Structure formats: C-alpha cells, structure tokens
PDB file of C-alpha atoms in Angstrom:
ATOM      1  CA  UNK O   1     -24.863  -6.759 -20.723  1.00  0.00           C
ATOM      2  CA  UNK O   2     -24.265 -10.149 -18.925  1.00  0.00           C
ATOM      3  CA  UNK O   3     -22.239  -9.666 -15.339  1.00  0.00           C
ATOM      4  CA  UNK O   4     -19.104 -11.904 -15.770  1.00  0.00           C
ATOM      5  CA  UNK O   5     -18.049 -13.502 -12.853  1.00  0.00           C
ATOM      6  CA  UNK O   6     -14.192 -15.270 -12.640  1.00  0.00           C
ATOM      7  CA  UNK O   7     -14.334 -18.712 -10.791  1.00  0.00           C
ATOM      8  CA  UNK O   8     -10.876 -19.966  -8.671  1.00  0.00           C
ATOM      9  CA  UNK O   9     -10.733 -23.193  -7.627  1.00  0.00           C
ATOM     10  CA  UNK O  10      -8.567 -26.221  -7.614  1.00  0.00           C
ATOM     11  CA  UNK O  11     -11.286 -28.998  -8.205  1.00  0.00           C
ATOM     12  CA  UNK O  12     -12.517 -29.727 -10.923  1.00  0.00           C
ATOM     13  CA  UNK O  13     -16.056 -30.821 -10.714  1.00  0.00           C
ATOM     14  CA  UNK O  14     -16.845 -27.800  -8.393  1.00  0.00           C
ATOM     15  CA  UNK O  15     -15.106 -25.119 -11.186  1.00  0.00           C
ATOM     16  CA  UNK O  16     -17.158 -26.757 -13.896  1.00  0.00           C
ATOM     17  CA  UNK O  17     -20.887 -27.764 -12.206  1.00  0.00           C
ATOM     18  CA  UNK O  18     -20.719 -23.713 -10.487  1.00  0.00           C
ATOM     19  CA  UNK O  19     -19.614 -22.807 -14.100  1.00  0.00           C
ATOM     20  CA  UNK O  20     -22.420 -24.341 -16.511  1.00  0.00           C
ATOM     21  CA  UNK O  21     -25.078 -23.246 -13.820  1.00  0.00           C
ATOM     22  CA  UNK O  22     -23.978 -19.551 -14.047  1.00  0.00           C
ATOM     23  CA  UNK O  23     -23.808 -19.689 -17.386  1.00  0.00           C
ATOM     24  CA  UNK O  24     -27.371 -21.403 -17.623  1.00  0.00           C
ATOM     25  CA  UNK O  25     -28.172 -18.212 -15.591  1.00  0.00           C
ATOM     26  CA  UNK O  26     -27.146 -16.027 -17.766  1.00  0.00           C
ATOM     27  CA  UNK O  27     -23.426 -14.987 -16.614  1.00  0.00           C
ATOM     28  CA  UNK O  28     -20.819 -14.834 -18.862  1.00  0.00           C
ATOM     29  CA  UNK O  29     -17.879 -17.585 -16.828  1.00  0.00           C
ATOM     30  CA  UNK O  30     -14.133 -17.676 -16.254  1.00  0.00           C
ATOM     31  CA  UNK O  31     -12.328 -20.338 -14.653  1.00  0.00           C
ATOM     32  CA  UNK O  32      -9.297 -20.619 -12.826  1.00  0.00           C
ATOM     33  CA  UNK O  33      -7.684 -23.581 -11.058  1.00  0.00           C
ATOM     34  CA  UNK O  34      -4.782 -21.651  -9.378  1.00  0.00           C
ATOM     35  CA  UNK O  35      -4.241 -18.131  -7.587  1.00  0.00           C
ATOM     36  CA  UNK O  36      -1.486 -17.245 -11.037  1.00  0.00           C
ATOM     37  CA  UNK O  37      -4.132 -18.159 -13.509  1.00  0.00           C
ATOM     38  CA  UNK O  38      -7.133 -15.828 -11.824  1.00  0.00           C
ATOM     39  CA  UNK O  39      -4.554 -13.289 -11.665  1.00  0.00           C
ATOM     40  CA  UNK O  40      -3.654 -13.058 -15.093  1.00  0.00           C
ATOM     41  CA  UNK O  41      -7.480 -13.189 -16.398  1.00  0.00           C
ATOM     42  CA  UNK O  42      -8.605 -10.557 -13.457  1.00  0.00           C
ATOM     43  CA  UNK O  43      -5.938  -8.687 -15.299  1.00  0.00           C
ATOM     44  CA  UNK O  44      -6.899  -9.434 -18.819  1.00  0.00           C
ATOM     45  CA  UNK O  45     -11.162  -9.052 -18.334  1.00  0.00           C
ATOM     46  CA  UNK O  46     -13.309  -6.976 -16.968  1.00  0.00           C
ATOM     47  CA  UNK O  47     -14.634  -9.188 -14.741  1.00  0.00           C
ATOM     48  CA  UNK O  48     -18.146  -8.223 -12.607  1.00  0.00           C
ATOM     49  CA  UNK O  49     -17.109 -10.533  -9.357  1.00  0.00           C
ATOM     50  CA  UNK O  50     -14.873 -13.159  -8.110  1.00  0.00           C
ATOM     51  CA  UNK O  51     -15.759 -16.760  -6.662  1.00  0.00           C
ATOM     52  CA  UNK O  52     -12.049 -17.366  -4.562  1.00  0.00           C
ATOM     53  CA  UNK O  53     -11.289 -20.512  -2.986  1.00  0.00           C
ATOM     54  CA  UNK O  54      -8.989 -20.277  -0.437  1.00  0.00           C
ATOM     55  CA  UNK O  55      -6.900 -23.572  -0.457  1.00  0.00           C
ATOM     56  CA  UNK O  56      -4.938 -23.293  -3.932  1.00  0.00           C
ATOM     57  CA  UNK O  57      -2.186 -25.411  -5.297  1.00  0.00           C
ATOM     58  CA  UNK O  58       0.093 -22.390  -5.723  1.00  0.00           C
ATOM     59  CA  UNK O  59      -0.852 -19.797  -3.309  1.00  0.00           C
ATOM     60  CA  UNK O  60      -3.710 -19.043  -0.540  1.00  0.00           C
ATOM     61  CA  UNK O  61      -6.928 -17.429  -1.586  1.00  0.00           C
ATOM     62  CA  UNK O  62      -6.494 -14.179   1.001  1.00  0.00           C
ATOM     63  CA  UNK O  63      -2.678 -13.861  -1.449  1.00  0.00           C
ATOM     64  CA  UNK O  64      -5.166 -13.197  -4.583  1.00  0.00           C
ATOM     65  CA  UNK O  65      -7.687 -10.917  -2.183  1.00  0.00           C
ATOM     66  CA  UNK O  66      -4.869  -8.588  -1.279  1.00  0.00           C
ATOM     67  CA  UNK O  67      -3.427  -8.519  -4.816  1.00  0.00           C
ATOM     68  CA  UNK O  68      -6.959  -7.624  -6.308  1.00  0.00           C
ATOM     69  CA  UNK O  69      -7.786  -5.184  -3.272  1.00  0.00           C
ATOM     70  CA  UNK O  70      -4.678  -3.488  -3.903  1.00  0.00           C
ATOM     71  CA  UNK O  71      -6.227  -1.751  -7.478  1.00  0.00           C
ATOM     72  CA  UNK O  72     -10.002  -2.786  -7.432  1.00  0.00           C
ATOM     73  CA  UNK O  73     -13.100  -3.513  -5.551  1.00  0.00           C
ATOM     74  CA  UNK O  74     -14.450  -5.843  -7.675  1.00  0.00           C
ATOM     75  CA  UNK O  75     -16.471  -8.013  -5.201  1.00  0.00           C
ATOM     76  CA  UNK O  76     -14.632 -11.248  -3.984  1.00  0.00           C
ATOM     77  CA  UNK O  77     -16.987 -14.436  -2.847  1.00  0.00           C
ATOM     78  CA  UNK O  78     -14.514 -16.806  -1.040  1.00  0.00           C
ATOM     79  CA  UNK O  79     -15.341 -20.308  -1.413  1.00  0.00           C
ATOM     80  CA  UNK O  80     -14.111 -22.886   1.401  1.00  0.00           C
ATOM     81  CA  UNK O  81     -14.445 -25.627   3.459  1.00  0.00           C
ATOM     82  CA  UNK O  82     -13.340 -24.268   6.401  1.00  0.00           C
ATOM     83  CA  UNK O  83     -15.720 -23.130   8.991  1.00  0.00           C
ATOM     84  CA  UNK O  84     -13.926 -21.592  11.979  1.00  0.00           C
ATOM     85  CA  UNK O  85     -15.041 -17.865  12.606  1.00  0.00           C
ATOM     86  CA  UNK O  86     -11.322 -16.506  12.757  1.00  0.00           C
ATOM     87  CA  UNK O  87     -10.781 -17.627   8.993  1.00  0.00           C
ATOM     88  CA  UNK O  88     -13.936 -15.830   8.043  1.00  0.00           C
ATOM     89  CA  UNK O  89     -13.417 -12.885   9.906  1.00  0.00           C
ATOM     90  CA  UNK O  90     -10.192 -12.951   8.412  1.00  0.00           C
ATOM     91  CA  UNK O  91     -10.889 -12.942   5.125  1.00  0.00           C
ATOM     92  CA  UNK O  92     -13.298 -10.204   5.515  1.00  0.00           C
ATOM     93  CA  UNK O  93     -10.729  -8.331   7.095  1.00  0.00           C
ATOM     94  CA  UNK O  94      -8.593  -8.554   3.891  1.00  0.00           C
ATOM     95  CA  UNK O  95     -11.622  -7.288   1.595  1.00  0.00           C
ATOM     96  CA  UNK O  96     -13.813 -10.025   0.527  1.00  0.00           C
ATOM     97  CA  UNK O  97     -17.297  -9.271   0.610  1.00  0.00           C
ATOM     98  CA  UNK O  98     -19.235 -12.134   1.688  1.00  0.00           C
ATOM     99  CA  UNK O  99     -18.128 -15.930   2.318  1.00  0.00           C
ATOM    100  CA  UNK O 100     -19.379 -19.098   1.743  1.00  0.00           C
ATOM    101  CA  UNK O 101     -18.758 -22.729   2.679  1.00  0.00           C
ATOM    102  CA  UNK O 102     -18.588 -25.687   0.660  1.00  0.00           C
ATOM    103  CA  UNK O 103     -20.506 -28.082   0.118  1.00  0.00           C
ATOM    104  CA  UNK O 104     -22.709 -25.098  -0.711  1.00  0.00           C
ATOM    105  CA  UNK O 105     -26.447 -24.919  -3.136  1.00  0.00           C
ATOM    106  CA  UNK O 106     -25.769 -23.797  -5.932  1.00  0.00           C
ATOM    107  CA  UNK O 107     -29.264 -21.407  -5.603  1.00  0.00           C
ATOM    108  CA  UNK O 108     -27.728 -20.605  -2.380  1.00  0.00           C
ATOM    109  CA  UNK O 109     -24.434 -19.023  -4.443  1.00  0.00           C
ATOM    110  CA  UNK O 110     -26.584 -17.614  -6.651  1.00  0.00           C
ATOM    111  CA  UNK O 111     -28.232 -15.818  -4.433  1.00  0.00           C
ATOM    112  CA  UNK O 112     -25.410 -14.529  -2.531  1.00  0.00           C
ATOM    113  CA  UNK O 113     -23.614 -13.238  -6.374  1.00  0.00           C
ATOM    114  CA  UNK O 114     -26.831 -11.250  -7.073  1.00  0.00           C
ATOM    115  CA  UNK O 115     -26.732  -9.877  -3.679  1.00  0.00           C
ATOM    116  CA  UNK O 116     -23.427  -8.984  -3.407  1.00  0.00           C
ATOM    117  CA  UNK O 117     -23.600  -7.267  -7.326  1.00  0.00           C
ATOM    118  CA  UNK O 118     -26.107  -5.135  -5.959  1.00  0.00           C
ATOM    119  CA  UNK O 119     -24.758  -3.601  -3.647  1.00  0.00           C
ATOM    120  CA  UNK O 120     -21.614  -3.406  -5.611  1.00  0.00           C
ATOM    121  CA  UNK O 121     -23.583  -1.301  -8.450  1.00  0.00           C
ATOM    122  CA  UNK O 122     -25.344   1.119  -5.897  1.00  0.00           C
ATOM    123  CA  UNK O 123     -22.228   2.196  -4.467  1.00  0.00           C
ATOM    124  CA  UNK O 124     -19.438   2.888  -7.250  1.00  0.00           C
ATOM    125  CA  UNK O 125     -16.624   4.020  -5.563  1.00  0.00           C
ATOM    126  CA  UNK O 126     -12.426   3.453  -5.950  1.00  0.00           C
ATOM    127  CA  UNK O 127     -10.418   1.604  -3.333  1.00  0.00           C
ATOM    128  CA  UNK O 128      -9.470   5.296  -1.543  1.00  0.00           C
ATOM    129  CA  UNK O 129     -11.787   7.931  -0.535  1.00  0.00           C
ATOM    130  CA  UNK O 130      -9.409  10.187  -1.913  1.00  0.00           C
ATOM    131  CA  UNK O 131      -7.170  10.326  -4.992  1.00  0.00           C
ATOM    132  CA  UNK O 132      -4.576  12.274  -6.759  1.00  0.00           C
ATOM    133  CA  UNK O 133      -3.348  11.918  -9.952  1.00  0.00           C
ATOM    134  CA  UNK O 134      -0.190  13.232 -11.903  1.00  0.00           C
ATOM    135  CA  UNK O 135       1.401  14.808  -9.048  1.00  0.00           C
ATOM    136  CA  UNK O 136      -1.630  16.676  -7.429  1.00  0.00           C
ATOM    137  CA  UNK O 137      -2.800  17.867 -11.160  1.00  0.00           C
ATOM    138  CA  UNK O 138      -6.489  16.039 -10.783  1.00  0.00           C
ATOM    139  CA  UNK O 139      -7.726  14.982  -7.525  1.00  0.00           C
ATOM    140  CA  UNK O 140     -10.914  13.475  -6.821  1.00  0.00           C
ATOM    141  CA  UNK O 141     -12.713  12.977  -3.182  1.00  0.00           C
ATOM    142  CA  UNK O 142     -15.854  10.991  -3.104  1.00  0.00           C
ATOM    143  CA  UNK O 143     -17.539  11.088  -0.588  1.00  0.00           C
ATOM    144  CA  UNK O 144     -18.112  14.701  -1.145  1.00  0.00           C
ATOM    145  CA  UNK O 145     -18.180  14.226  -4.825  1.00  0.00           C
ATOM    146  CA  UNK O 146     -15.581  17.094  -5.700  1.00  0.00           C
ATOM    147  CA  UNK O 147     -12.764  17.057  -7.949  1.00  0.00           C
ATOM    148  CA  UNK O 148     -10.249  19.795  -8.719  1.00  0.00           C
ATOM    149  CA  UNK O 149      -8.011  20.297 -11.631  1.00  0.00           C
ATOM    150  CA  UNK O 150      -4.936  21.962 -10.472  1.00  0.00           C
ATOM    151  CA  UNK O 151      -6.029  23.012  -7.302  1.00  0.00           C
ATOM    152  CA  UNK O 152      -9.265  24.912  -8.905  1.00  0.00           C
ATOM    153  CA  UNK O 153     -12.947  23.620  -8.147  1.00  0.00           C
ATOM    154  CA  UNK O 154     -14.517  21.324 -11.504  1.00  0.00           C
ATOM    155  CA  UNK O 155     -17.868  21.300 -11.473  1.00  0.00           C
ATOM    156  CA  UNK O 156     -19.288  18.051 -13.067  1.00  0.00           C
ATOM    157  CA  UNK O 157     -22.877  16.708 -13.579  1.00  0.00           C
ATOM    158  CA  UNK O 158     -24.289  13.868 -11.763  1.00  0.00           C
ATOM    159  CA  UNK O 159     -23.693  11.349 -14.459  1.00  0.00           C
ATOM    160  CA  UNK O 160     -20.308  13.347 -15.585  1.00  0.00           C
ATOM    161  CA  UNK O 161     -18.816  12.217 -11.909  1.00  0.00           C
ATOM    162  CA  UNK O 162     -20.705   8.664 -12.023  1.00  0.00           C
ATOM    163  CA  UNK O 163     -18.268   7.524 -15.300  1.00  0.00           C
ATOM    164  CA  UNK O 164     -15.381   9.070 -13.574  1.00  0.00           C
ATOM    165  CA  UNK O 165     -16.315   7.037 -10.365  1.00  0.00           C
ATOM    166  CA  UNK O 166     -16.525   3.858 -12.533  1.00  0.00           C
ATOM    167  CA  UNK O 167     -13.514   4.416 -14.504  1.00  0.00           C
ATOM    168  CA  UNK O 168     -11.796   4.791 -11.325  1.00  0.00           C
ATOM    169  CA  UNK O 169     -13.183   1.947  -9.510  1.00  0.00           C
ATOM    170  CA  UNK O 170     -11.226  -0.165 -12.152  1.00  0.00           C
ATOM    171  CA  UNK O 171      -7.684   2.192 -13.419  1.00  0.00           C
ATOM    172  CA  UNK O 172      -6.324   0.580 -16.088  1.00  0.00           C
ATOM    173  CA  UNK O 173      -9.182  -1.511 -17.096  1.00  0.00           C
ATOM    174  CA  UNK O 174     -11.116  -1.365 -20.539  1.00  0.00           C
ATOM    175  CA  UNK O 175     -14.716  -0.541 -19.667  1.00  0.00           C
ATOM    176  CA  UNK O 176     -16.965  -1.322 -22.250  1.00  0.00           C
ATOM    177  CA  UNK O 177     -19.927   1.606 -23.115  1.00  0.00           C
ATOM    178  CA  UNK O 178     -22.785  -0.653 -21.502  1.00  0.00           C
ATOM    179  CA  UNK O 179     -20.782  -1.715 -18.942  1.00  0.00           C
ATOM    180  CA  UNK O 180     -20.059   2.124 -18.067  1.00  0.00           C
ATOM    181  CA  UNK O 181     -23.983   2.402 -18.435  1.00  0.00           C
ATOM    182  CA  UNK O 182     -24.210  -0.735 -16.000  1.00  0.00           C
ATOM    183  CA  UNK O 183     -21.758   0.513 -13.635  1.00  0.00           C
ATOM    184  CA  UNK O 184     -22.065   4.326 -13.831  1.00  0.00           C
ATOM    185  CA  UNK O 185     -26.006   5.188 -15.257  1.00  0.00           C
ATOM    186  CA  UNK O 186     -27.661   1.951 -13.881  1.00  0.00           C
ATOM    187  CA  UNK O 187     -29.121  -0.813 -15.970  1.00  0.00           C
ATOM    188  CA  UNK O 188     -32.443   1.112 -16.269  1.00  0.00           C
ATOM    189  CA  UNK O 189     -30.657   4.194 -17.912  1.00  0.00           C
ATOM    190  CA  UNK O 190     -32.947   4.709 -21.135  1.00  0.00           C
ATOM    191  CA  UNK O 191     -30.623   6.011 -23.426  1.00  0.00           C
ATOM    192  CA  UNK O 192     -28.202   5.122 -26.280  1.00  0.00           C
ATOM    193  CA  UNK O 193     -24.892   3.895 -25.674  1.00  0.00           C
ATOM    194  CA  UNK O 194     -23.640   7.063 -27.432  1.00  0.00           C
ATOM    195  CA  UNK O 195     -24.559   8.947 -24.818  1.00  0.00           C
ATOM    196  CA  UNK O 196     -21.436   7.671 -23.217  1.00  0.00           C
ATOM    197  CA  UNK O 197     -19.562   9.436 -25.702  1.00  0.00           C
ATOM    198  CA  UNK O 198     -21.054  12.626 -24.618  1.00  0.00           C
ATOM    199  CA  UNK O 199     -20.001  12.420 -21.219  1.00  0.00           C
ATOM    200  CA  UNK O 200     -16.929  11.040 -21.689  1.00  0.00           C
ATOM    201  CA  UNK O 201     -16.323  14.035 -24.340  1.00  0.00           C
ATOM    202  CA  UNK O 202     -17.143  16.742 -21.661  1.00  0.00           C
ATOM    203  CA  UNK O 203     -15.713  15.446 -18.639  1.00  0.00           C
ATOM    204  CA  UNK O 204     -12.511  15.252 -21.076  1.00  0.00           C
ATOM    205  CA  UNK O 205     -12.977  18.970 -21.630  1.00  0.00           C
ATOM    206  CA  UNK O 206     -13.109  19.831 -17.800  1.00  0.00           C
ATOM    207  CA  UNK O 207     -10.264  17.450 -16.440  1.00  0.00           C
ATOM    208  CA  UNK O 208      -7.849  17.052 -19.618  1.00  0.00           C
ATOM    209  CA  UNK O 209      -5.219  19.371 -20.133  1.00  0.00           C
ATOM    210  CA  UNK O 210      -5.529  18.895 -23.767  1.00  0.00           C
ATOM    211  CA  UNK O 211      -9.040  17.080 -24.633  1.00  0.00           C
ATOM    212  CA  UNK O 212      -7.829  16.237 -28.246  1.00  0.00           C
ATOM    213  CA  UNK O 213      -4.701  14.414 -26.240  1.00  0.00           C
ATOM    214  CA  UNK O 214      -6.402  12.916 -23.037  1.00  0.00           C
ATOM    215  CA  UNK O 215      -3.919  11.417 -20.206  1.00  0.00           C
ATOM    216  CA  UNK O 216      -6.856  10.213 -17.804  1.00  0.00           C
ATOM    217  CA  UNK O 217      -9.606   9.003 -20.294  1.00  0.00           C
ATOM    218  CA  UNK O 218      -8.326   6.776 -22.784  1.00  0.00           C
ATOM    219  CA  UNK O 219     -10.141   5.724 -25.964  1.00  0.00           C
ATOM    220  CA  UNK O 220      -9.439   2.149 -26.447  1.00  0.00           C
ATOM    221  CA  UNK O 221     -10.959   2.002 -30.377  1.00  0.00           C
ATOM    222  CA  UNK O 222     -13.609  -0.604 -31.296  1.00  0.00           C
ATOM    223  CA  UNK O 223     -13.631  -1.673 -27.210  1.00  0.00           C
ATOM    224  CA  UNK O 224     -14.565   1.391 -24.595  1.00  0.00           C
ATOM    225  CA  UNK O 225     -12.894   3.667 -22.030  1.00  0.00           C
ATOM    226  CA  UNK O 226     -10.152   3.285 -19.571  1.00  0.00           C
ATOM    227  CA  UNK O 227      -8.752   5.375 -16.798  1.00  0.00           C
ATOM    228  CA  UNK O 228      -4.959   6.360 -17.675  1.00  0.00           C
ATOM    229  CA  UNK O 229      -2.859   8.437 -15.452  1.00  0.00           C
ATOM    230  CA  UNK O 230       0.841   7.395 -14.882  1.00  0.00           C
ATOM    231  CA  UNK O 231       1.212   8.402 -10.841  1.00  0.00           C
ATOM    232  CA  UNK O 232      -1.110   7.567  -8.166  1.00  0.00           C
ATOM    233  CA  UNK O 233      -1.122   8.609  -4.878  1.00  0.00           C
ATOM    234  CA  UNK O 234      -3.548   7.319  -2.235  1.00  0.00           C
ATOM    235  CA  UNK O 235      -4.932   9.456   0.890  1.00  0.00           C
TER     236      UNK O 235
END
C-alpha cells in the first residue's frame, strides 16, 4: 500500500516539482493551493501525512494544523520560508511534527517524510490518552492499553487493541484493510488481508452492544472500516 501524502501550497511550481518527485517515489499525491481546499481532501482521503505551507492565500498554515489536530494526528510537515526560531517553535507548539524551510532538496524532504512516517507507524495512538465514547459506554486508555465496556474490564489481544488504536487515531475516517495492516499489524505482517476481518469480527463481539448492529466499527462495503460513535468526550 503506497503512503499518500496531501501537499498545501500556494505556488505552483513548488506543489507540482514536490508532487511528480513523490510520486516518482512511489507516494500516491494530493495537492492543495489553499488552507479550504486541503481541508476538504484531508476530509475526503485517508491521507498518510501532510506537507503545510504556512503563508496561504486564504488562511495561515498553523489555522489548518489546529483544525487537523483537533480529530487526527496525521503527521503535518510545514513548509516555509521563514526562518526565525519563534515561528518554528510555534508551529511545533500547535502539533506539527517536523519543519522545513524553503528553498529546500527535494532528497532532503524526502528524507524528513520517511522519517517522520516512521515514527508515526511505531506509535499508533488517538489525539487523547484517554477516551470515552457514548456517554461513558466504551472507554479506552492507552497508555495502559485497557478498555472497558460499561464500566467492566475487556480483555483484547495485542492485535485486537492495535485496529482499535488505528481506527481511533483517525474517527470517522474509512480505513482501508491494508492500510489497517499498515497502520495497526505493521507492513511486515505476513498474513491475508482477511485476517482483518477476523479481528474486526471479535473486537465487535467484545465492545458492540449488538455485533450484528455495530455503533463503533462500521463496515463501509467494497472500501474498509471506520470508527463510528456519535459522542466523544476527551480526558
């Protein structure tokens, strides 16, 4: 499964030469030349990691890092011309993972992407260390990898808790079965993509009121898996 990575930026030459080299490198590439525009397609796609300019025609970069922070860590890459160590600790501040400054090599970026990705697949978690769902019926802590179904203990396997992790990380999104496997298993999971099914099928029996009628782990037919659930509450 190819990593897809959304690009944001207002000129032109940069959003298509840091386009066709990804692409030659293998990622699948969306472009955006304003903060609205990234928004809708972060939205829309399951997107792997963000390039973010900051200086855009109809709002600032750190506007589109708060508005993706605020339901995903999908790792951000701001791109700018600006150099001044407030700006970058600044945008760091707001959630971006790493920054870079134009004119920048484009092995340079792509170093920094595959970097930043890895870390970003060995450590699958959701925005809050702690969640509840549907009023207190499911909660889920993380860093102690427990979850409890109306107050009772569920015990879940390793890779049971991994899916829910990754489903998390992204609520609302449609996560494809390999990129659950990318995300959840690791890309060196020797399996079958079925195997998703399997997990998906138990964890539905341990956390689903009704498995046959699932609120939290939705089947999105001929796509993958999203995480459902109509109330959030962070802690």
């Amino acid at each position: 499964m190819a990593n897809s990575i959304l690009i944001v930026d207002d000129e032109q030459k940069i959003l298509e030469t840091t386009r066709d080299y990804l692409r030659s490198k293998g990622y699948c590439v969306y472009c955006a030349a304003n903060g609205g525009e990234a928004l809708e397609i972060w939205r829309r796609e399951s997107v792997s990691l963000i390039l973010l300019d900051l200086m855009l025609p109809d709002m600032r970069g750190e506007e589109v890092c708060r508005t993706v922070r605020q339901k995903s860590r999908v790792p951000i890459i701001m791109l700018t011309a600006k150099v001044d160590e407030e700006d970058m600790l600044n945008g760091l501040g707001i959630g971006a993972d790493d920054y870079i400054t134009k004119p920048f090599s484009l092995k340079a970026l792509h170093a920094r992407i595959e970097a930043v990705l890895r870390r970003s697949r060995d450590d699958v978690v959701p925005l809050y260390n702690k969640s509840s769902w549907g009023g207190g019926d499911l909660e889920i802590t993380f860093d102690t990898r427990t979850v409890k179904k109306k107050g009772e203990d569920v015990a879940l396997t390793p890779n049971e808790f991994k899916i829910l992790s990754a489903l998390m990380k992204y609520p609302g999104r449609i996560l494809t079965r390999d990129e659950l496997i990318s995300l959840a298993l690791g890309d060196k999971f020797d399996g079958y993509d079925r195997a998703v099914d399997t997990h998906v099928k138990n964890l539905r029996h341990k956390i689903e009121d009704n498995p046959r009628s699932p609120v939290y782990i939705l089947t999105v037919y001929g796509v993958g898996y999203r995480f459902g659930g109509d109330r959030f509450e962070k802690i």
